[in-house]
Short mmCIF file of C-alpha atoms in Angstrom, two decimals:
data_model
loop_
_atom_site.label_atom_id
_atom_site.label_comp_id
_atom_site.label_asym_id
_atom_site.label_seq_id
_atom_site.Cartn_x
_atom_site.Cartn_y
_atom_site.Cartn_z
CA MET W 1 13.71 -1.63 25.23
CA SER W 2 14.79 -5.57 27.85
CA ASN W 3 13.53 -8.53 26.38
CA LYS W 4 12.74 -9.88 29.30
CA ILE W 5 9.97 -12.56 29.16
CA ILE W 6 7.75 -11.76 32.38
CA THR W 7 4.62 -13.23 33.85
CA LEU W 8 1.80 -11.19 34.58
CA GLU W 9 -1.76 -12.10 36.65
CA ILE W 10 -4.99 -10.16 36.50
CA ASP W 11 -8.39 -11.35 37.72
CA LEU W 12 -11.40 -9.29 36.60
CA HIS W 13 -13.93 -7.82 38.30
CA PRO W 14 -16.74 -8.31 38.71
CA SER W 15 -17.12 -11.76 37.77
CA ASP W 16 -19.41 -12.16 35.07
CA ASN W 17 -19.22 -15.55 32.54
CA GLN W 18 -21.94 -13.74 29.71
CA ARG W 19 -19.20 -11.01 29.96
CA LEU W 20 -16.57 -13.76 30.43
CA ALA W 21 -17.85 -14.91 27.33
CA SER W 22 -17.44 -11.69 25.35
CA LEU W 23 -14.03 -11.18 25.68
CA CYS W 24 -13.02 -14.69 24.37
CA GLY W 25 -14.94 -14.28 21.80
CA PRO W 26 -16.30 -17.34 20.05
CA PHE W 27 -13.54 -20.81 20.32
CA ASP W 28 -11.38 -17.78 22.08
CA ASP W 29 -11.05 -16.32 18.89
CA ASN W 30 -10.29 -12.52 20.33
CA ILE W 31 -7.90 -14.26 22.88
CA LYS W 32 -5.74 -15.94 19.97
CA HIS W 33 -6.06 -13.04 17.79
CA LEU W 34 -4.08 -11.22 20.72
CA GLU W 35 -1.13 -13.53 21.41
CA ARG W 36 -0.77 -13.48 17.84
CA ARG W 37 -0.55 -9.61 17.31
CA LEU W 38 1.46 -8.34 20.59
CA GLY W 39 3.54 -12.68 20.18
CA VAL W 40 2.38 -14.18 24.11
CA GLU W 41 1.25 -16.71 25.55
CA ILE W 42 -2.15 -16.06 27.08
CA ASN W 43 -4.27 -18.66 28.92
CA TYR W 44 -6.97 -18.07 31.63
CA ARG W 45 -9.45 -20.34 34.48
CA GLY W 46 -12.50 -18.58 34.61
CA HIS W 47 -11.50 -15.28 35.51
CA PHE W 48 -8.30 -15.23 36.53
CA PHE W 49 -5.47 -14.67 33.76
CA THR W 50 -1.57 -15.66 33.18
CA ILE W 51 0.40 -13.30 30.13
CA VAL W 52 4.13 -13.99 29.38
CA GLY W 53 6.60 -11.87 27.21
CA GLN W 54 8.52 -10.14 26.86
CA THR W 55 8.00 -6.52 29.61
CA HIS W 56 6.24 -4.16 27.12
CA THR W 57 3.58 -6.64 25.42
CA ALA W 58 2.39 -8.53 28.37
CA ALA W 59 2.40 -5.23 30.00
CA ALA W 60 0.01 -4.16 26.60
CA ALA W 61 -1.30 -7.56 26.73
CA LEU W 62 -2.71 -6.51 30.65
CA ASP W 63 -4.30 -3.19 29.37
CA ILE W 64 -6.54 -4.27 26.27
CA ILE W 65 -7.48 -7.62 28.35
CA LYS W 66 -9.38 -4.36 31.64
CA THR W 67 -10.34 -2.47 29.23
CA LEU W 68 -11.75 -4.63 26.15
CA TYR W 69 -13.12 -6.34 29.49
CA VAL W 70 -15.01 -2.88 30.83
CA ALA W 71 -16.39 -3.21 27.75
CA THR W 72 -18.55 -5.66 28.19
CA ALA W 73 -20.47 -3.77 30.81
CA PRO W 74 -23.73 -4.20 29.87
CA LEU W 75 -25.78 -1.83 28.14
CA ARG W 76 -29.37 -1.04 28.70
CA GLY W 77 -29.63 -5.31 30.33
CA GLU W 78 -27.75 -6.57 27.32
CA ILE W 79 -23.55 -7.17 26.56
CA ALA W 80 -22.56 -6.35 24.08
CA ASP W 81 -19.82 -9.11 21.95
CA ILE W 82 -16.45 -8.26 21.67
CA GLU W 83 -15.89 -7.52 18.02
CA PRO W 84 -12.02 -7.18 16.05
CA GLU W 85 -12.39 -3.73 15.40
CA GLN W 86 -12.50 -3.41 19.34
CA ILE W 87 -9.04 -5.23 19.07
CA HIS W 88 -7.20 -3.64 16.68
CA LEU W 89 -8.50 -0.51 18.17
CA ALA W 90 -7.45 -1.34 21.22
CA ILE W 91 -3.65 -2.41 19.72
CA LYS W 92 -3.39 0.34 17.78
CA GLU W 93 -4.71 3.21 21.20
CA SER W 94 -1.73 0.88 23.21
CA GLY W 95 0.90 1.89 20.92
CA VAL W 96 2.86 -1.56 21.56
CA LEU W 97 3.68 -2.03 17.75
CA GLU W 98 5.29 1.25 17.58
CA GLN W 99 7.54 0.84 20.54
CA GLN W 100 8.76 -2.68 19.02
CA HIS W 101 9.38 -1.37 15.00
CA GLU W 102 11.12 1.77 16.29
CA SER W 103 13.20 -0.77 18.71
CA SER W 104 14.39 -2.59 15.84
CA ILE W 105 15.65 1.06 13.91
CA ARG W 106 17.46 1.51 16.65
CA TYR W 107 19.59 -0.43 17.49
CA GLY W 108 20.26 -1.26 13.92
CA LYS W 109 18.97 -4.80 13.92
CA GLU W 110 19.40 -6.18 10.06
CA VAL W 111 15.99 -6.32 8.27
CA VAL W 112 14.91 -9.25 6.67
CA VAL W 113 12.71 -12.00 5.83
CA LYS W 114 11.78 -15.39 6.47
CA THR W 115 9.71 -18.15 4.00
CA LYS W 116 10.12 -21.49 3.61
CA LYS W 117 12.42 -21.22 1.16
CA GLY W 118 15.19 -19.60 3.22
CA VAL W 119 16.07 -15.61 4.71
CA ILE W 120 15.22 -13.14 1.84
CA LYS W 121 17.57 -9.88 2.63
CA PRO W 122 17.34 -6.31 0.93
CA ARG W 123 20.36 -5.62 -1.39
CA THR W 124 20.41 -2.67 -1.45
CA PRO W 125 19.96 0.84 0.92
CA ASN W 126 16.44 1.79 -0.53
CA GLN W 127 15.30 -1.70 -0.23
CA ALA W 128 15.91 -2.25 3.51
CA GLN W 129 14.01 0.54 4.14
CA TYR W 130 11.40 -0.23 1.30
CA LEU W 131 10.78 -3.43 3.39
CA MET W 132 10.93 -1.68 7.58
CA ASN W 133 8.33 0.91 6.43
CA MET W 134 5.93 -2.55 5.51
CA VAL W 135 6.43 -3.09 9.12
CA THR W 136 6.09 0.22 10.43
CA HIS W 137 2.77 1.57 8.27
CA ASP W 138 -0.23 -0.15 7.24
CA ILE W 139 -0.07 2.08 3.38
CA THR W 140 3.01 1.52 1.08
CA PHE W 141 3.95 2.57 -1.82
CA GLY W 142 7.24 1.33 -3.44
CA VAL W 143 8.18 3.29 -7.04
CA GLY W 144 10.26 2.46 -9.61
CA PRO W 145 11.83 1.16 -12.74
CA ALA W 146 11.81 -2.75 -13.09
CA GLY W 147 14.08 -5.15 -12.08
CA THR W 148 14.52 -3.40 -8.46
CA GLY W 149 12.15 -5.60 -6.01
CA LYS W 150 9.57 -3.73 -5.55
CA THR W 151 7.32 -6.65 -6.01
CA TYR W 152 8.79 -9.25 -4.80
CA LEU W 153 10.04 -7.77 -1.90
CA ALA W 154 5.64 -6.80 -1.18
CA VAL W 155 5.29 -10.35 -1.79
CA ALA W 156 7.82 -11.91 0.84
CA ALA W 157 6.70 -9.59 3.34
CA ALA W 158 2.91 -10.82 2.31
CA VAL W 159 4.49 -13.98 2.54
CA ASP W 160 6.16 -13.35 5.93
CA ALA W 161 3.44 -11.91 8.01
CA LEU W 162 1.63 -15.11 7.29
CA GLU W 163 4.02 -17.45 8.38
CA ARG W 164 3.92 -15.12 11.83
CA GLN W 165 -0.24 -15.03 11.55
CA GLU W 166 -0.33 -11.36 12.41
CA ILE W 167 -2.64 -11.15 8.74
CA ARG W 168 -5.21 -14.42 8.40
CA ARG W 169 -4.19 -13.68 4.11
CA ILE W 170 -2.67 -12.41 1.50
CA LEU W 171 -4.29 -10.25 -1.28
CA LEU W 172 -2.58 -10.26 -5.01
CA THR W 173 -4.40 -7.90 -7.02
CA ARG W 174 -3.32 -5.96 -10.44
CA PRO W 175 -4.87 -3.49 -12.70
CA ALA W 176 -6.11 -5.84 -16.40
CA VAL W 177 -4.88 -2.57 -18.61
CA GLU W 178 -5.16 -4.78 -22.49
CA ALA W 179 -8.34 -6.13 -21.80
CA GLY W 180 -9.69 -3.18 -20.29
CA GLU W 181 -10.54 -4.23 -17.19
CA LYS W 182 -13.42 -6.76 -19.33
CA LEU W 183 -12.09 -10.32 -18.81
CA GLY W 184 -15.35 -11.74 -19.33
CA PHE W 185 -14.94 -12.54 -23.61
CA LEU W 186 -12.10 -13.79 -22.39
CA PRO W 187 -12.04 -18.50 -21.58
CA GLY W 188 -12.02 -20.47 -18.07
CA ASP W 189 -12.61 -19.16 -14.88
CA LEU W 190 -11.89 -15.95 -13.31
CA SER W 191 -8.73 -17.19 -12.09
CA GLN W 192 -7.69 -18.37 -15.36
CA LYS W 193 -9.27 -14.89 -17.05
CA VAL W 194 -6.27 -13.34 -15.28
CA ASP W 195 -3.28 -15.79 -14.97
CA PRO W 196 -1.45 -13.45 -17.18
CA TYR W 197 -1.90 -10.01 -15.71
CA LEU W 198 -1.04 -11.83 -11.53
CA ARG W 199 2.17 -13.66 -13.58
CA PRO W 200 5.25 -12.38 -12.10
CA LEU W 201 3.55 -12.43 -8.15
CA TYR W 202 2.26 -16.38 -9.18
CA ASP W 203 6.54 -16.61 -9.62
CA ALA W 204 7.48 -15.46 -6.20
CA LEU W 205 4.66 -17.30 -4.31
CA PHE W 206 6.43 -20.47 -5.92
CA GLU W 207 10.03 -18.83 -5.71
CA MET W 208 8.92 -18.17 -1.72
CA LEU W 209 6.56 -21.27 -0.94
CA GLY W 210 7.00 -24.13 -3.36
CA PHE W 211 3.87 -24.55 -6.02
CA GLU W 212 1.83 -27.25 -3.93
CA ARG W 213 1.56 -25.42 -0.61
CA VAL W 214 0.55 -22.43 -2.70
CA GLU W 215 -2.15 -24.55 -5.18
CA LYS W 216 -3.73 -25.06 -1.30
CA LEU W 217 -3.30 -21.93 0.11
CA ILE W 218 -5.59 -20.75 -2.81
CA GLU W 219 -7.73 -23.79 -3.07
CA ARG W 220 -8.61 -22.26 0.72
CA ASN W 221 -8.79 -19.11 -0.22
CA VAL W 222 -5.65 -17.71 1.96
CA ILE W 223 -3.78 -16.13 -1.15
CA GLU W 224 -6.54 -14.31 -3.57
CA VAL W 225 -5.77 -13.85 -6.97
CA ALA W 226 -8.14 -11.22 -8.18
CA PRO W 227 -8.85 -8.24 -10.34
CA LEU W 228 -8.87 -5.02 -9.65
CA ALA W 229 -12.01 -4.72 -11.25
CA TYR W 230 -13.45 -7.17 -9.14
CA MET W 231 -12.51 -4.71 -5.98
CA ARG W 232 -14.96 -2.89 -5.52
CA GLY W 233 -18.07 -2.91 -2.24
CA ARG W 234 -15.95 -5.01 -0.68
CA THR W 235 -13.44 -4.70 2.90
CA LEU W 236 -10.74 -6.48 3.87
CA ASN W 237 -9.96 -7.20 6.92
CA ASP W 238 -6.97 -9.33 9.02
CA ALA W 239 -5.44 -9.53 5.13
CA PHE W 240 -1.87 -8.30 3.69
CA ILE W 241 -2.77 -6.82 0.00
CA ILE W 242 -0.78 -6.68 -2.98
CA LEU W 243 -0.93 -3.65 -6.08
CA ASP W 244 0.55 -4.42 -8.14
CA GLU W 245 1.91 -2.08 -11.78
CA SER W 246 -0.48 0.44 -10.59
CA GLN W 247 0.26 3.07 -13.61
CA ASN W 248 -2.40 1.20 -15.08
CA THR W 249 -5.08 2.46 -12.37
CA THR W 250 -7.46 5.39 -12.56
CA VAL W 251 -7.70 8.17 -10.38
CA GLU W 252 -10.61 6.89 -8.75
CA GLN W 253 -9.38 2.61 -9.56
CA MET W 254 -6.84 4.18 -7.10
CA LYS W 255 -9.47 5.60 -4.31
CA MET W 256 -11.41 2.37 -4.68
CA PHE W 257 -8.55 0.60 -4.02
CA LEU W 258 -7.54 2.76 -0.99
CA THR W 259 -10.65 3.06 0.07
CA ARG W 260 -11.37 -0.89 1.16
CA ILE W 261 -9.03 -1.71 3.64
CA GLY W 262 -9.99 -2.64 6.66
CA PHE W 263 -9.48 -4.05 10.30
CA ASN W 264 -5.32 -4.83 10.41
CA SER W 265 -5.40 -4.99 7.20
CA ARG W 266 -1.35 -3.70 4.89
CA ALA W 267 -1.14 -2.20 1.71
CA VAL W 268 1.40 -2.45 -0.55
CA ILE W 269 1.48 -0.06 -4.37
CA THR W 270 3.80 -0.78 -6.40
CA GLY W 271 4.47 0.71 -9.49
CA ASP W 272 6.73 2.34 -11.96
CA VAL W 273 5.05 5.73 -13.96
CA THR W 274 7.59 6.20 -16.94
CA GLN W 275 5.45 2.87 -17.88
CA ILE W 276 1.88 3.84 -17.70
CA ASP W 277 -0.26 1.93 -20.77
CA LEU W 278 -4.04 3.68 -20.05
CA PRO W 279 -5.45 5.62 -23.33
CA ARG W 280 -4.16 9.32 -24.53
CA GLY W 281 -5.76 11.29 -22.00
CA ALA W 282 -6.53 9.10 -18.68
CA LYS W 283 -4.75 10.43 -14.81
CA SER W 284 -2.31 8.05 -13.49
CA GLY W 285 -3.85 6.01 -10.03
CA LEU W 286 -0.21 6.09 -8.73
CA ARG W 287 0.59 9.98 -10.11
CA HIS W 288 -2.44 11.58 -8.37
CA ALA W 289 -1.80 9.51 -5.66
CA ILE W 290 1.29 10.09 -5.03
CA GLU W 291 0.51 14.03 -4.83
CA VAL W 292 -2.28 13.85 -2.87
CA LEU W 293 -1.38 11.42 -0.57
CA SER W 294 2.58 12.43 0.00
CA GLN W 295 2.05 14.31 3.99
CA VAL W 296 0.13 11.81 4.77
CA GLU W 297 1.66 9.89 8.31
CA GLU W 298 0.35 7.07 8.20
CA ILE W 299 1.23 6.09 4.60
CA SER W 300 4.82 6.09 3.67
CA PHE W 301 6.23 6.11 -0.06
CA ASN W 302 9.75 4.64 -1.63
CA PHE W 303 11.22 6.31 -4.70
CA PHE W 304 13.71 3.52 -6.47
CA GLN W 305 16.49 4.77 -8.68
CA ALA W 306 18.36 2.91 -11.31
CA GLU W 307 20.71 2.12 -8.77
CA ASP W 308 18.41 -0.28 -6.88
CA VAL W 309 18.22 -2.78 -9.60
CA VAL W 310 19.25 -6.36 -8.96
CA ARG W 311 18.79 -7.81 -11.92
CA HIS W 312 20.99 -7.85 -15.02
CA PRO W 313 23.67 -5.40 -15.14
CA VAL W 314 22.41 -4.38 -17.69
CA VAL W 315 18.96 -3.00 -16.57
CA ALA W 316 20.14 -0.88 -14.87
CA ARG W 317 22.39 1.16 -17.51
CA ILE W 318 19.27 0.33 -19.50
CA VAL W 319 16.99 2.61 -17.28
CA ASN W 320 20.10 4.72 -16.64
CA ALA W 321 19.68 5.21 -20.61
CA TYR W 322 15.98 5.87 -20.61
CA GLU W 323 16.28 7.96 -17.67
CA GLN W 324 18.86 10.71 -19.17
CA TRP W 325 17.14 10.41 -22.80
CA GLU W 326 13.32 12.07 -20.69
CA ALA W 327 15.19 13.83 -18.91
CA GLN W 328 16.79 16.08 -21.88
CA ASP W 329 13.61 15.74 -24.15
CA GLN W 330 10.98 16.61 -20.97
CA LYS W 331 13.34 19.89 -21.19
CA GLN W 332 13.53 19.96 -25.04
CA ARG W 333 10.11 19.80 -24.98
CA GLN W 334 9.72 22.42 -22.13
CA LEU W 335 11.73 24.40 -24.24
CA HIS W 336 9.62 24.32 -26.96
CA GLU W 337 6.86 25.85 -25.49
CA GLN W 338 7.94 28.40 -23.59
CA ARG W 339 9.40 29.44 -27.45
CA ARG W 340 5.85 29.11 -28.01
CA ARG W 341 4.67 31.32 -25.33
CA GLU W 342 7.15 34.17 -25.99
CA GLU W 343 5.64 33.73 -30.41
CA ARG W 344 2.41 33.88 -28.40
CA ALA W 345 2.77 37.22 -26.03
CA ALA W 346 4.93 38.72 -29.01
CA GLY W 347 1.76 38.64 -31.89
CA LEU W 348 -0.09 39.58 -29.37
CA LEU W 349 1.97 42.17 -28.23
CA SER W 350 1.28 42.94 -31.97
CA SER W 351 -2.06 43.50 -32.41
CA VAL W 352 -2.47 45.79 -29.94
CA VAL W 353 -0.16 48.20 -30.75
CA SER W 354 -1.53 48.68 -34.01
CA GLU W 355 -5.09 48.61 -32.91
CA THR W 356 -4.27 50.94 -30.44
CA SER W 357 -1.61 53.03 -32.58
CA PRO W 358 -3.55 56.37 -33.89
CA ALA W 359 -5.19 56.04 -38.22
CA GLN W 360 -3.12 57.75 -41.06
CA PRO W 361 -4.98 60.44 -42.80
CA THR W 362 -5.72 59.25 -45.84
CA SER W 363 -4.01 61.21 -49.15
CA SER W 364 -6.50 62.54 -51.53
CA ASN W 365 -6.24 62.63 -55.26
CA PRO W 366 -4.05 65.31 -56.71
CA HIS W 367 -6.78 65.29 -59.63
CA GLU W 368 -9.69 65.31 -57.74
CA SER W 369 -8.97 68.85 -55.56
CA HIS W 370 -7.57 70.50 -58.59
CA LEU W 371 -11.24 69.61 -61.02
CA SER W 372 -12.39 70.67 -57.68
#
């Protein structure tokens, strides 16, 4: 794929100022959206457009502009406004973003995330694949033990997307299991109530953007922090959404979260299925999602192992020790369950045999026989 910069031109016909206004959107928002998503520069005077960019992205932008202009044709005398959803679908149908990602993979470009504090690089192959999947998939699951970089890399990818203006806001959420999602009894406003549960996400943001900038972005609602319970009923467009500690969601909460994702949004769900804090008998939404969604092409699953732990070396050994113990414990449980089934089957067989055996004749009293 060529990285050559080219200039393309197009004159839209038939000329119609109302259709042109619909195409460009208020304050040229639609044009800016195309520029941001495709990495091109679009200028226009009247109905004459010039597009500057790499060969494939400039050509895609030209085709999308033509398609959207056709969509502004009057219907029953009225000119419809071009909505963000139409732009998103037009970009997706063009396949240009997928071509860009495939090119990066094919030519072995290093996957990195750029933030104000420097470049963040993956330290293991699993982390590199995780970062790539967050770019190429709308929904990405990161599942594995503590210390593997699941949450940190997700926040880094969100910050990178915000800095590139690929999205307009970052939304961070986490189930507050310890409070049973009932936060009303806690003192303070919503942010103060949920801060303790979202501290790991804040720490990563502060490290990458600095405390002052994070505070300003939160004030402007560019970065939003909310408990999972407050996501119901919302549709999130142009956002990078991170659900942390997802092993503590119920099946219903996970389904609710996944159906909040709107146009031009990406979601990353992180969790550790070995650290579930749900009440006994409640099924983890993360476990259920892995079972139900593993064959959906648009969703990627990334499973981290002990070798991906990037904290203190002893953490990896702790994770390994727990994994070995859990494997042995599961094996013993299976053997115990098998023995119980065998004993139950033997008991049933014994009762069936006793029921089907012919009854033995009752011996008569010899004295009674003599007297008769």
